Amino acid sequence: MNMIDELKDKILAGNDITIQEAVELLQVKDHIPLYDAAHEITQHFMGNQFDTCAIINAKSGNCPENCKWCAQSSHYHTGAKTYKLVPAEEAIKQATYDHKNGVHRFSLVASGRRPTMREIELMAQAYQGIKKANPEMKCCASLGLLTEEQLKILFDSGVTTYHCNMETAPSYFTKLCTTHTQADKAKTLAAARKVGMRICCGGIIGMGESMLQRIEFAFFLRKMKSKSIPINILQPIPGTPLGNARHLSEEEILFTIALFRLINPTSFLRFSGGRMQLSPDAQHKAVYIGINAAITGDLLTTVGQQTKEDMLMIKKCGKQNVSHDWEVAYPY
């Protein structure tokens, strides 16, 4: 029995692979057996379920943080749109549209380190309106480094999942951002769990990190017990310090997804920003390997994949876009 089969059987038996075992996979030359193993693991633990969500950029630009990848940072000149909090009516309208198109989760996303209490109250009203108009829609939020008090207000308004990406491996984060830390993020996520929310936490690949650091990052997320892991692919934005970053090859992206699946066998791996850099064939391969969730529609400062196209892709790949509670089905 070869190494890949041994690791696959170990995972299927309910055991975790080690960092050393994951590192040894970097020596594999033929990736096809690894992709097939990742597919089998996905099917075993997750079946054909596919989780969809949509977002609205509820507040854009003028962010005081210096994240090197972000178009909305006030430290850089990118030409990104700048506007204050959108009216609740606009958020409700967008959520209703997405729900009618088969999307089961909706999130407000806002730039900045932390909203004011007044902004939190206004967003809570928007969430109440979304739930009233679409009772089955699951609400999420991605609003920065919130306090427990702010998170409780949102939870009481219907938000059940809080999103805050760790972005990259702990050994690499300080090279990309110095105005806040991963410990700050962890504190927010802990507070979200304390008030009753589940978490959604992933990051971005292609920011100059090594493959070893991607493995480090995948294990970091496993330790956090993140059951929804957005995988963004850096789309270099002119004006940011990473504006000239090299584009990852499709094979490198697919290989990374396979590693993330073996390390996090019971998590939803979520296609997020930057995936339009992949050809349709590569996107289908990614779903075969282990992607079983996606943010659909337009994404913050870059164009996303239109919802109708995503629904066709999900169906073509043999997946089922269903409304379910991954929080209940895959508890922490």
Tab-separated table of C-alpha atoms in Angstrom, residues 34-320:
chain	number	residue	atom	x	y	z
A	34	LEU	CA	-3.956	12.432	-4.140
A	35	TYR	CA	-6.903	14.168	-5.796
A	36	ASP	CA	-8.825	10.883	-5.953
A	37	ALA	CA	-8.113	10.259	-2.261
A	38	ALA	CA	-9.285	13.768	-1.333
A	39	HIS	CA	-12.461	13.180	-3.356
A	40	GLU	CA	-13.163	9.917	-1.533
A	41	ILE	CA	-12.608	11.615	1.826
A	42	THR	CA	-14.968	14.450	0.887
A	43	GLN	CA	-17.669	12.008	-0.183
A	44	HIS	CA	-17.257	9.892	2.942
A	45	PHE	CA	-17.584	12.722	5.446
A	46	MET	CA	-19.599	15.339	3.565
A	47	GLY	CA	-21.544	13.505	0.878
A	48	ASN	CA	-22.789	15.596	-2.051
A	49	GLN	CA	-23.831	18.597	0.031
A	50	PHE	CA	-22.831	22.006	-1.285
A	51	ASP	CA	-23.250	25.134	0.844
A	52	THR	CA	-23.844	28.499	-0.834
A	53	CYS	CA	-23.680	31.995	0.599
A	54	ALA	CA	-23.785	35.545	-0.697
A	55	ILE	CA	-22.508	38.837	0.668
A	56	ILE	CA	-23.108	42.546	0.355
A	57	ASN	CA	-20.370	45.107	0.852
A	58	ALA	CA	-22.284	47.061	3.470
A	59	LYS	CA	-19.571	49.647	4.099
A	60	SER	CA	-16.618	50.256	1.815
A	61	GLY	CA	-13.179	51.844	2.021
A	62	ASN	CA	-11.312	54.090	4.461
A	63	CYS	CA	-10.145	51.141	6.544
A	64	PRO	CA	-7.352	52.074	9.003
A	65	GLU	CA	-5.781	48.590	8.899
A	66	ASN	CA	-2.737	48.020	6.691
A	67	CYS	CA	-3.454	44.535	5.302
A	68	LYS	CA	-1.203	44.346	2.245
A	69	TRP	CA	-3.733	42.511	0.067
A	70	CYS	CA	-6.717	44.779	0.629
A	71	ALA	CA	-8.061	47.401	-1.774
A	72	GLN	CA	-10.086	49.030	1.003
A	73	SER	CA	-7.136	49.995	3.198
A	74	SER	CA	-6.666	53.760	3.576
A	75	HIS	CA	-2.907	53.137	3.468
A	76	TYR	CA	-3.046	52.455	-0.287
A	77	HIS	CA	-4.441	54.160	-3.383
A	78	THR	CA	-6.475	51.616	-5.295
A	79	GLY	CA	-9.509	53.518	-6.554
A	80	ALA	CA	-11.860	51.289	-4.561
A	81	LYS	CA	-15.322	52.677	-3.889
A	82	THR	CA	-15.831	54.456	-0.580
A	83	TYR	CA	-19.229	54.747	1.059
A	84	LYS	CA	-20.889	54.638	4.460
A	85	LEU	CA	-23.261	51.962	5.715
A	86	VAL	CA	-25.849	50.979	3.118
A	87	PRO	CA	-29.542	51.373	4.063
A	88	ALA	CA	-31.280	48.335	5.542
A	89	GLU	CA	-33.669	48.291	2.588
A	90	GLU	CA	-30.808	47.675	0.186
A	91	ALA	CA	-29.480	44.769	2.238
A	92	ILE	CA	-32.940	43.216	2.522
A	93	LYS	CA	-33.511	43.575	-1.220
A	94	GLN	CA	-30.192	41.899	-2.048
A	95	ALA	CA	-30.738	39.062	0.443
A	96	THR	CA	-34.217	38.423	-0.944
A	97	TYR	CA	-32.873	38.335	-4.498
A	98	ASP	CA	-30.120	35.883	-3.531
A	99	HIS	CA	-32.539	33.660	-1.636
A	100	LYS	CA	-34.876	33.469	-4.628
A	101	ASN	CA	-31.882	32.320	-6.679
A	102	GLY	CA	-31.203	29.427	-4.331
A	103	VAL	CA	-28.607	30.930	-1.984
A	104	HIS	CA	-29.063	29.817	1.622
A	105	ARG	CA	-26.774	32.180	3.570
A	106	PHE	CA	-26.332	35.929	3.481
A	107	SER	CA	-23.765	38.166	5.133
A	108	LEU	CA	-23.169	41.846	5.631
A	109	VAL	CA	-19.462	42.666	5.233
A	110	ALA	CA	-18.067	46.008	6.364
A	111	SER	CA	-14.654	47.611	6.074
A	112	GLY	CA	-12.892	49.005	9.112
A	113	ARG	CA	-11.470	47.676	12.359
A	114	ARG	CA	-14.802	47.747	14.216
A	115	PRO	CA	-18.226	49.349	13.570
A	116	THR	CA	-19.631	51.885	15.994
A	117	MET	CA	-22.471	50.826	18.272
A	118	ARG	CA	-24.842	52.910	16.163
A	119	GLU	CA	-23.743	51.017	13.046
A	120	ILE	CA	-24.227	47.701	14.851
A	121	GLU	CA	-27.756	48.727	15.822
A	122	LEU	CA	-28.537	49.689	12.220
A	123	MET	CA	-27.158	46.382	10.918
A	124	ALA	CA	-29.162	44.494	13.542
A	125	GLN	CA	-32.280	46.161	12.140
A	126	ALA	CA	-31.238	45.081	8.649
A	127	TYR	CA	-30.806	41.477	9.795
A	128	GLN	CA	-34.214	41.524	11.452
A	129	GLY	CA	-35.671	42.712	8.153
A	130	ILE	CA	-33.830	39.998	6.217
A	131	LYS	CA	-35.148	37.266	8.522
A	132	LYS	CA	-38.677	38.654	8.350
A	133	ALA	CA	-38.620	38.700	4.544
A	134	ASN	CA	-36.753	35.388	4.237
A	135	PRO	CA	-37.328	33.236	7.347
A	136	GLU	CA	-35.267	30.324	5.988
A	137	MET	CA	-32.234	32.456	5.102
A	138	LYS	CA	-29.313	31.871	7.464
A	139	CYS	CA	-27.586	35.109	8.421
A	140	CYS	CA	-23.848	35.600	8.822
A	141	ALA	CA	-21.712	38.653	9.548
A	142	SER	CA	-18.168	39.774	8.742
A	143	LEU	CA	-17.654	43.088	10.484
A	144	GLY	CA	-14.170	43.124	11.937
A	145	LEU	CA	-12.974	42.868	15.522
A	146	LEU	CA	-16.265	43.063	17.390
A	147	THR	CA	-16.820	43.059	21.126
A	148	GLU	CA	-18.921	40.473	22.908
A	149	GLU	CA	-21.607	43.113	23.457
A	150	GLN	CA	-21.785	43.889	19.744
A	151	LEU	CA	-21.862	40.199	18.830
A	152	LYS	CA	-24.719	39.568	21.261
A	153	ILE	CA	-26.779	42.306	19.607
A	154	LEU	CA	-26.226	40.686	16.217
A	155	PHE	CA	-26.968	37.192	17.537
A	156	ASP	CA	-30.246	38.405	18.988
A	157	SER	CA	-31.117	39.895	15.584
A	158	GLY	CA	-30.716	36.531	13.825
A	159	VAL	CA	-27.010	36.193	12.992
A	160	THR	CA	-25.869	32.620	13.659
A	161	THR	CA	-22.390	32.568	12.085
A	162	TYR	CA	-19.524	35.024	12.414
A	163	HIS	CA	-16.796	35.255	9.795
A	164	CYS	CA	-13.279	36.454	10.540
A	165	ASN	CA	-10.406	35.111	8.453
A	166	MET	CA	-7.027	34.326	9.986
A	167	GLU	CA	-5.721	34.987	6.445
A	168	THR	CA	-2.484	32.972	6.494
A	169	ALA	CA	-0.057	30.930	8.593
A	170	PRO	CA	0.902	32.394	11.981
A	171	SER	CA	4.553	32.438	10.889
A	172	TYR	CA	3.679	34.715	7.954
A	173	PHE	CA	0.884	36.999	9.186
A	174	THR	CA	3.090	39.796	10.559
A	175	LYS	CA	4.693	40.193	7.122
A	176	LEU	CA	1.275	41.093	5.742
A	177	CYS	CA	-0.369	43.140	8.506
A	178	THR	CA	0.906	45.012	11.554
A	179	THR	CA	-2.113	47.024	12.728
A	180	HIS	CA	-3.817	44.010	14.317
A	181	THR	CA	-2.863	40.455	15.204
A	182	GLN	CA	-4.234	36.968	14.814
A	183	ALA	CA	-4.714	37.017	18.579
A	184	ASP	CA	-7.118	39.940	18.086
A	185	LYS	CA	-9.026	37.858	15.570
A	186	ALA	CA	-9.047	34.819	17.839
A	187	LYS	CA	-10.488	36.934	20.654
A	188	THR	CA	-13.338	38.040	18.392
A	189	LEU	CA	-14.092	34.482	17.290
A	190	ALA	CA	-14.042	33.267	20.890
A	191	ALA	CA	-16.524	35.990	21.806
A	192	ALA	CA	-18.739	34.980	18.862
A	193	ARG	CA	-18.813	31.410	20.088
A	194	LYS	CA	-19.526	32.591	23.620
A	195	VAL	CA	-22.707	34.399	22.560
A	196	GLY	CA	-23.889	31.322	20.620
A	197	MET	CA	-22.542	31.800	17.106
A	198	ARG	CA	-20.582	29.374	14.957
A	199	ILE	CA	-17.516	30.586	13.112
A	200	CYS	CA	-16.386	30.758	9.508
A	201	CYS	CA	-12.620	31.194	9.235
A	202	GLY	CA	-10.154	30.710	6.399
A	203	GLY	CA	-7.837	32.921	4.412
A	204	ILE	CA	-5.988	33.724	1.210
A	205	ILE	CA	-3.412	31.736	-0.730
A	206	GLY	CA	-0.933	33.291	-3.134
A	207	MET	CA	0.352	36.125	-0.921
A	208	GLY	CA	3.966	34.952	-1.055
A	209	GLU	CA	3.649	32.201	1.528
A	210	SER	CA	5.425	28.876	0.996
A	211	MET	CA	3.682	25.532	0.591
A	212	LEU	CA	4.954	24.622	4.039
A	213	GLN	CA	3.186	27.702	5.405
A	214	ARG	CA	-0.023	26.659	3.673
A	215	ILE	CA	0.206	23.346	5.504
A	216	GLU	CA	0.878	25.241	8.727
A	217	PHE	CA	-2.200	27.354	8.037
A	218	ALA	CA	-4.429	24.338	7.346
A	219	PHE	CA	-3.400	22.780	10.669
A	220	PHE	CA	-3.957	26.117	12.418
A	221	LEU	CA	-7.548	26.141	11.137
A	222	ARG	CA	-8.002	22.529	12.214
A	223	LYS	CA	-6.872	23.439	15.727
A	224	MET	CA	-9.439	26.258	15.716
A	225	LYS	CA	-12.124	23.746	14.672
A	226	SER	CA	-13.219	25.921	11.779
A	227	LYS	CA	-15.923	23.968	9.962
A	228	SER	CA	-16.333	26.562	7.214
A	229	ILE	CA	-13.029	27.477	5.568
A	230	PRO	CA	-13.096	30.141	2.838
A	231	ILE	CA	-10.206	29.659	0.419
A	232	ASN	CA	-9.498	32.920	-1.380
A	233	ILE	CA	-6.993	33.050	-4.220
A	234	LEU	CA	-5.152	36.350	-4.234
A	235	GLN	CA	-6.220	38.572	-7.087
A	236	PRO	CA	-3.422	41.161	-7.078
A	237	ILE	CA	-4.896	44.659	-6.911
A	238	PRO	CA	-2.833	47.558	-8.317
A	239	GLY	CA	-1.941	50.039	-5.616
A	240	THR	CA	-1.582	47.456	-2.848
A	241	PRO	CA	1.853	46.122	-1.781
A	242	LEU	CA	0.846	42.767	-3.318
A	243	GLY	CA	-0.234	44.309	-6.591
A	244	ASN	CA	2.579	42.578	-8.472
A	245	ALA	CA	2.386	39.208	-6.726
A	246	ARG	CA	2.820	36.215	-9.002
A	247	HIS	CA	-0.310	34.353	-10.007
A	248	LEU	CA	-0.558	30.794	-8.759
A	249	SER	CA	-0.817	28.048	-11.347
A	250	GLU	CA	-4.015	26.050	-11.478
A	251	GLU	CA	-2.123	22.929	-10.449
A	252	GLU	CA	-0.704	24.657	-7.371
A	253	ILE	CA	-4.186	25.758	-6.350
A	254	LEU	CA	-5.673	22.286	-6.839
A	255	PHE	CA	-2.821	20.689	-4.886
A	256	THR	CA	-3.380	23.149	-2.030
A	257	ILE	CA	-7.099	22.327	-1.940
A	258	ALA	CA	-6.274	18.614	-1.728
A	259	LEU	CA	-3.947	19.221	1.225
A	260	PHE	CA	-6.587	21.316	2.993
A	261	ARG	CA	-9.125	18.508	2.505
A	262	LEU	CA	-6.873	15.831	3.984
A	263	ILE	CA	-6.046	18.060	6.954
A	264	ASN	CA	-9.672	19.246	7.462
A	265	PRO	CA	-11.784	16.283	6.303
A	266	THR	CA	-15.069	17.392	7.910
A	267	SER	CA	-14.984	21.098	7.045
A	268	PHE	CA	-16.702	22.907	4.225
A	269	LEU	CA	-13.969	24.250	1.930
A	270	ARG	CA	-15.464	27.389	0.434
A	271	PHE	CA	-14.601	28.846	-2.973
A	272	SER	CA	-14.238	32.575	-2.332
A	273	GLY	CA	-12.536	35.576	-3.953
A	274	GLY	CA	-10.203	35.084	-6.887
A	275	ARG	CA	-11.562	31.813	-8.199
A	276	MET	CA	-12.474	33.330	-11.548
A	277	GLN	CA	-8.766	33.098	-12.317
A	278	LEU	CA	-9.417	29.363	-12.714
A	279	SER	CA	-10.750	27.889	-15.930
A	280	PRO	CA	-14.163	26.179	-15.750
A	281	ASP	CA	-12.398	22.817	-15.992
A	282	ALA	CA	-10.116	23.666	-13.059
A	283	GLN	CA	-13.092	24.828	-10.996
A	284	HIS	CA	-14.837	21.519	-11.630
A	285	LYS	CA	-11.670	19.655	-10.623
A	286	ALA	CA	-11.526	21.711	-7.422
A	287	VAL	CA	-15.090	20.652	-6.574
A	288	TYR	CA	-14.185	17.024	-7.322
A	289	ILE	CA	-11.172	17.263	-5.012
A	290	GLY	CA	-12.804	18.896	-2.027
A	291	ILE	CA	-14.479	22.265	-2.578
A	292	ASN	CA	-18.046	21.899	-1.321
A	293	ALA	CA	-19.139	25.466	-0.615
A	294	ALA	CA	-18.959	28.830	-2.335
A	295	ILE	CA	-19.561	32.521	-1.973
A	296	THR	CA	-21.544	33.378	-5.052
A	297	GLY	CA	-22.372	36.648	-6.800
A	298	ASP	CA	-20.198	39.765	-6.699
A	299	LEU	CA	-17.469	39.852	-4.049
A	300	LEU	CA	-16.423	43.069	-2.293
A	301	THR	CA	-13.940	44.889	-4.559
A	302	THR	CA	-13.586	42.154	-7.195
A	303	VAL	CA	-16.157	40.531	-9.454
A	304	GLY	CA	-17.457	37.190	-8.274
A	305	GLN	CA	-19.084	34.343	-10.149
A	306	GLN	CA	-22.698	34.908	-11.068
A	307	THR	CA	-25.143	32.834	-9.056
A	308	LYS	CA	-26.830	31.146	-12.019
A	309	GLU	CA	-23.458	29.968	-13.339
A	310	ASP	CA	-22.590	28.594	-9.921
A	311	MET	CA	-25.852	26.699	-9.622
A	312	LEU	CA	-25.179	25.087	-13.002
A	313	MET	CA	-21.641	24.184	-11.925
A	314	ILE	CA	-22.892	22.647	-8.675
A	315	LYS	CA	-25.399	20.510	-10.577
A	316	LYS	CA	-22.882	19.509	-13.245
A	317	CYS	CA	-20.445	18.399	-10.560
A	318	GLY	CA	-23.055	16.128	-9.017
A	319	LYS	CA	-23.510	18.217	-5.881
A	320	GLN	CA	-26.716	19.269	-4.160
